[in-house]
Coordinates of C-alpha atoms in Angstrom, one line a residue:
X238 CA 2.0 -53.8 15.5
X239 CA 3.0 -51.5 18.1
X240 CA 5.9 -50.3 16.1
X241 CA 3.7 -49.2 13.3
X242 CA 1.4 -47.4 15.4
X243 CA 4.2 -45.4 17.1
X244 CA 5.7 -44.6 13.9
X245 CA 2.2 -43.7 12.4
X246 CA 1.6 -41.4 15.6
X247 CA 5.0 -39.7 15.5
X248 CA 4.3 -39.0 11.6
X249 CA 1.0 -37.5 12.3
X250 CA 2.4 -35.3 15.0
X251 CA 5.6 -34.2 13.2
X252 CA 3.0 -33.5 10.4
X253 CA 1.0 -31.2 12.4
X254 CA 3.9 -29.5 13.9
X255 CA 5.2 -28.8 10.5
X256 CA 1.7 -27.5 9.2
X257 CA 1.3 -25.2 12.2
X258 CA 5.0 -24.0 11.9
X259 CA 4.1 -23.1 8.1
X260 CA 1.1 -21.3 8.9
X261 CA 2.7 -19.4 11.7
X262 CA 5.5 -18.3 9.5
X263 CA 3.2 -17.0 6.9
X264 CA 1.2 -15.2 9.5
X265 CA 4.3 -13.5 10.7
X266 CA 5.6 -12.6 7.2
X267 CA 2.3 -11.1 6.4
X268 CA 2.2 -9.0 9.6
X269 CA 6.0 -8.0 8.8
X270 CA 4.8 -6.6 5.3
X271 CA 1.6 -5.0 5.9
X272 CA 0.3 -1.8 7.9
X273 CA -1.7 -3.1 10.6
X274 CA -4.5 -0.5 10.7
X275 CA -5.2 -0.4 6.8
X276 CA -4.2 -3.8 5.6
X277 CA -2.1 -2.6 2.7
X278 CA 1.4 -3.0 2.4
X279 CA 4.0 -1.0 4.8
X280 CA 6.8 1.4 3.8
X281 CA 9.5 -1.2 4.4
X282 CA 7.9 -3.7 1.9
X283 CA 7.0 -0.8 -0.7
X284 CA 10.6 0.1 -0.6
X285 CA 11.8 -3.4 -1.0
X286 CA 9.6 -3.7 -4.1
X287 CA 10.3 -0.6 -5.8
X288 CA 14.2 -1.5 -5.2
X289 CA 13.5 -4.9 -6.8
X290 CA 11.9 -3.2 -9.7
X291 CA 14.6 -0.7 -10.3
X292 CA 17.2 -3.2 -9.8
X293 CA 15.8 -5.6 -12.2
X294 CA 14.5 -3.3 -14.9
X295 CA 17.0 -4.5 -17.5
X296 CA 14.5 -3.6 -20.4
X297 CA 14.1 -0.2 -19.0
X298 CA 10.4 -0.5 -18.5
X299 CA 8.5 2.5 -17.1
X300 CA 7.9 2.3 -13.4
X301 CA 5.3 4.8 -12.4
X302 CA 4.5 5.8 -8.8
X303 CA 1.8 7.6 -7.2
X304 CA 2.5 9.3 -4.0
X305 CA -1.0 10.2 -2.3
X306 CA -1.8 12.5 0.8
X307 CA -5.2 13.0 2.3
X308 CA -5.9 16.8 2.5
X309 CA -7.5 18.0 5.7
X310 CA -7.1 14.7 7.2
X311 CA -6.6 16.2 10.5
X312 CA -10.1 18.0 10.2
X313 CA -11.7 14.7 10.3
X314 CA -9.7 13.6 13.5
X315 CA -10.5 17.0 15.1
X316 CA -14.3 17.2 14.1
X317 CA -15.2 13.4 14.3
X318 CA -12.6 11.7 16.4
X319 CA -9.6 9.4 15.6
X320 CA -11.6 6.1 15.2
X321 CA -13.4 7.9 12.3
X322 CA -10.0 9.1 10.9
X323 CA -9.0 5.4 11.1
X324 CA -12.0 4.6 9.1
X325 CA -11.1 7.2 6.4
X326 CA -7.6 5.7 6.3
X327 CA -8.9 2.1 6.1
X328 CA -11.3 3.3 3.2
X329 CA -8.6 4.7 1.2
X330 CA -6.7 1.4 1.7
X331 CA -9.6 -0.5 0.4
X332 CA -10.0 1.6 -2.6
X333 CA -6.3 1.3 -3.4
X334 CA -6.1 -2.6 -2.8
X335 CA -9.2 -2.6 -5.4
X336 CA -7.4 -0.6 -8.0
X337 CA -3.8 -1.7 -7.5
X338 CA -1.8 -4.6 -6.8
X339 CA 1.2 -2.9 -5.0
X340 CA 0.0 -0.1 -2.7
X341 CA 0.8 0.8 0.9
X342 CA 0.8 3.2 3.5
X343 CA 4.0 5.3 3.6
X344 CA 3.3 6.9 6.8
X345 CA 0.3 8.9 8.6
X346 CA -1.9 10.0 5.9
X347 CA 0.4 9.3 3.1
X348 CA 0.2 6.0 0.4
X349 CA 2.2 5.0 -2.3
X350 CA 1.2 2.8 -5.3
X351 CA 3.9 1.3 -7.5
X352 CA 2.6 0.7 -11.0
X353 CA 5.2 -1.3 -13.2
X354 CA 5.3 -1.3 -16.9
X355 CA 2.8 1.7 -17.2
X356 CA 3.7 5.2 -18.7
X357 CA 3.0 8.4 -17.2
X358 CA -0.3 9.0 -19.1
X359 CA -1.8 5.7 -17.9
X360 CA -0.6 6.0 -14.4
X361 CA -2.3 9.6 -14.2
X362 CA -5.6 8.0 -15.7
X363 CA -5.5 5.5 -13.0
X364 CA -4.7 8.0 -10.3
X365 CA -7.6 10.3 -11.5
X366 CA -9.9 7.2 -11.2
X367 CA -8.8 6.3 -7.7
X368 CA -8.8 10.1 -6.6
X369 CA -12.8 10.4 -8.0
X370 CA -13.8 7.1 -6.1
X371 CA -12.2 8.3 -2.6
X372 CA -13.5 11.7 -3.0
X373 CA -17.0 10.3 -3.7
X374 CA -16.8 8.5 -0.5
X375 CA -15.7 11.6 1.3
X376 CA -18.6 13.6 -0.1
X377 CA -21.1 10.9 0.8
X378 CA -19.6 11.0 4.3
X379 CA -20.1 14.7 4.2
X380 CA -16.5 15.2 4.8
X381 CA -16.4 18.5 2.7
X382 CA -12.8 19.4 3.4
X383 CA -11.1 16.1 2.6
X384 CA -9.7 15.3 -0.9
X385 CA -6.7 13.8 -2.2
X386 CA -3.3 15.0 -3.8
X387 CA -1.7 12.8 -6.0
X388 CA 1.8 13.0 -7.2
X389 CA 2.7 11.0 -10.3
X390 CA 6.1 10.2 -11.5
X391 CA 7.3 7.7 -14.1
X392 CA 10.8 6.6 -14.7
X393 CA 12.8 4.1 -16.6
X394 CA 16.4 4.7 -15.0
X395 CA 16.1 6.8 -11.8
X396 CA 17.3 5.6 -8.5
X397 CA 14.5 4.6 -5.6
X398 CA 15.2 7.6 -3.4
X399 CA 15.0 9.9 -6.7
X400 CA 11.7 8.4 -7.8
X401 CA 10.1 8.7 -4.3
X402 CA 11.5 12.3 -4.2
X403 CA 10.0 13.4 -7.3
X404 CA 6.7 11.7 -6.6
X405 CA 6.6 13.5 -3.3
X406 CA 7.6 16.9 -4.8
X407 CA 4.8 16.5 -7.5
X408 CA 2.4 15.5 -4.9
X409 CA 3.1 18.8 -3.0
X410 CA 2.8 20.6 -6.1
X411 CA -0.4 19.5 -6.6
X412 CA -1.5 19.9 -3.1
X413 CA -0.7 23.6 -2.9
X414 CA -1.6 24.5 -6.3
X415 CA -5.3 23.6 -5.2
X416 CA -5.2 26.0 -2.5

């Protein structure tokens, strides 16, 4: 009888330890792949996803990338403070998560969205929809200077660095054309 109780207790202890280990492992993994402030994926994870899409694109499907920059983000920080600037970054992250499954913060006020199996016209339509939603938020908050520049690039056979470089280049073309 005592042996059965001891075995049962050991089983329960081991089960609890295993459950806690698995839970903690998932938490640490989530922290490793997400941006702490915005909750979207981080740069490392985005690059890994893009690398996987490029390397496994045997059917030569389109991979579209949106490169997003918040125009005049410094204006928000300078006029309303860095905590309000954080709120703007968080809001953009929320909008991106609501509209795209693979999106993240690339650095500072720049974000990237990966849209597999979508051609450039569809990617531009999705980018425009997201941009309008964010700019409505900015107008509602009376951030008259704030807008988004979005570079869109679609490829079937480019390398990761080239896809990012092209989308970044297109984003800057949009940014400086609107001035």
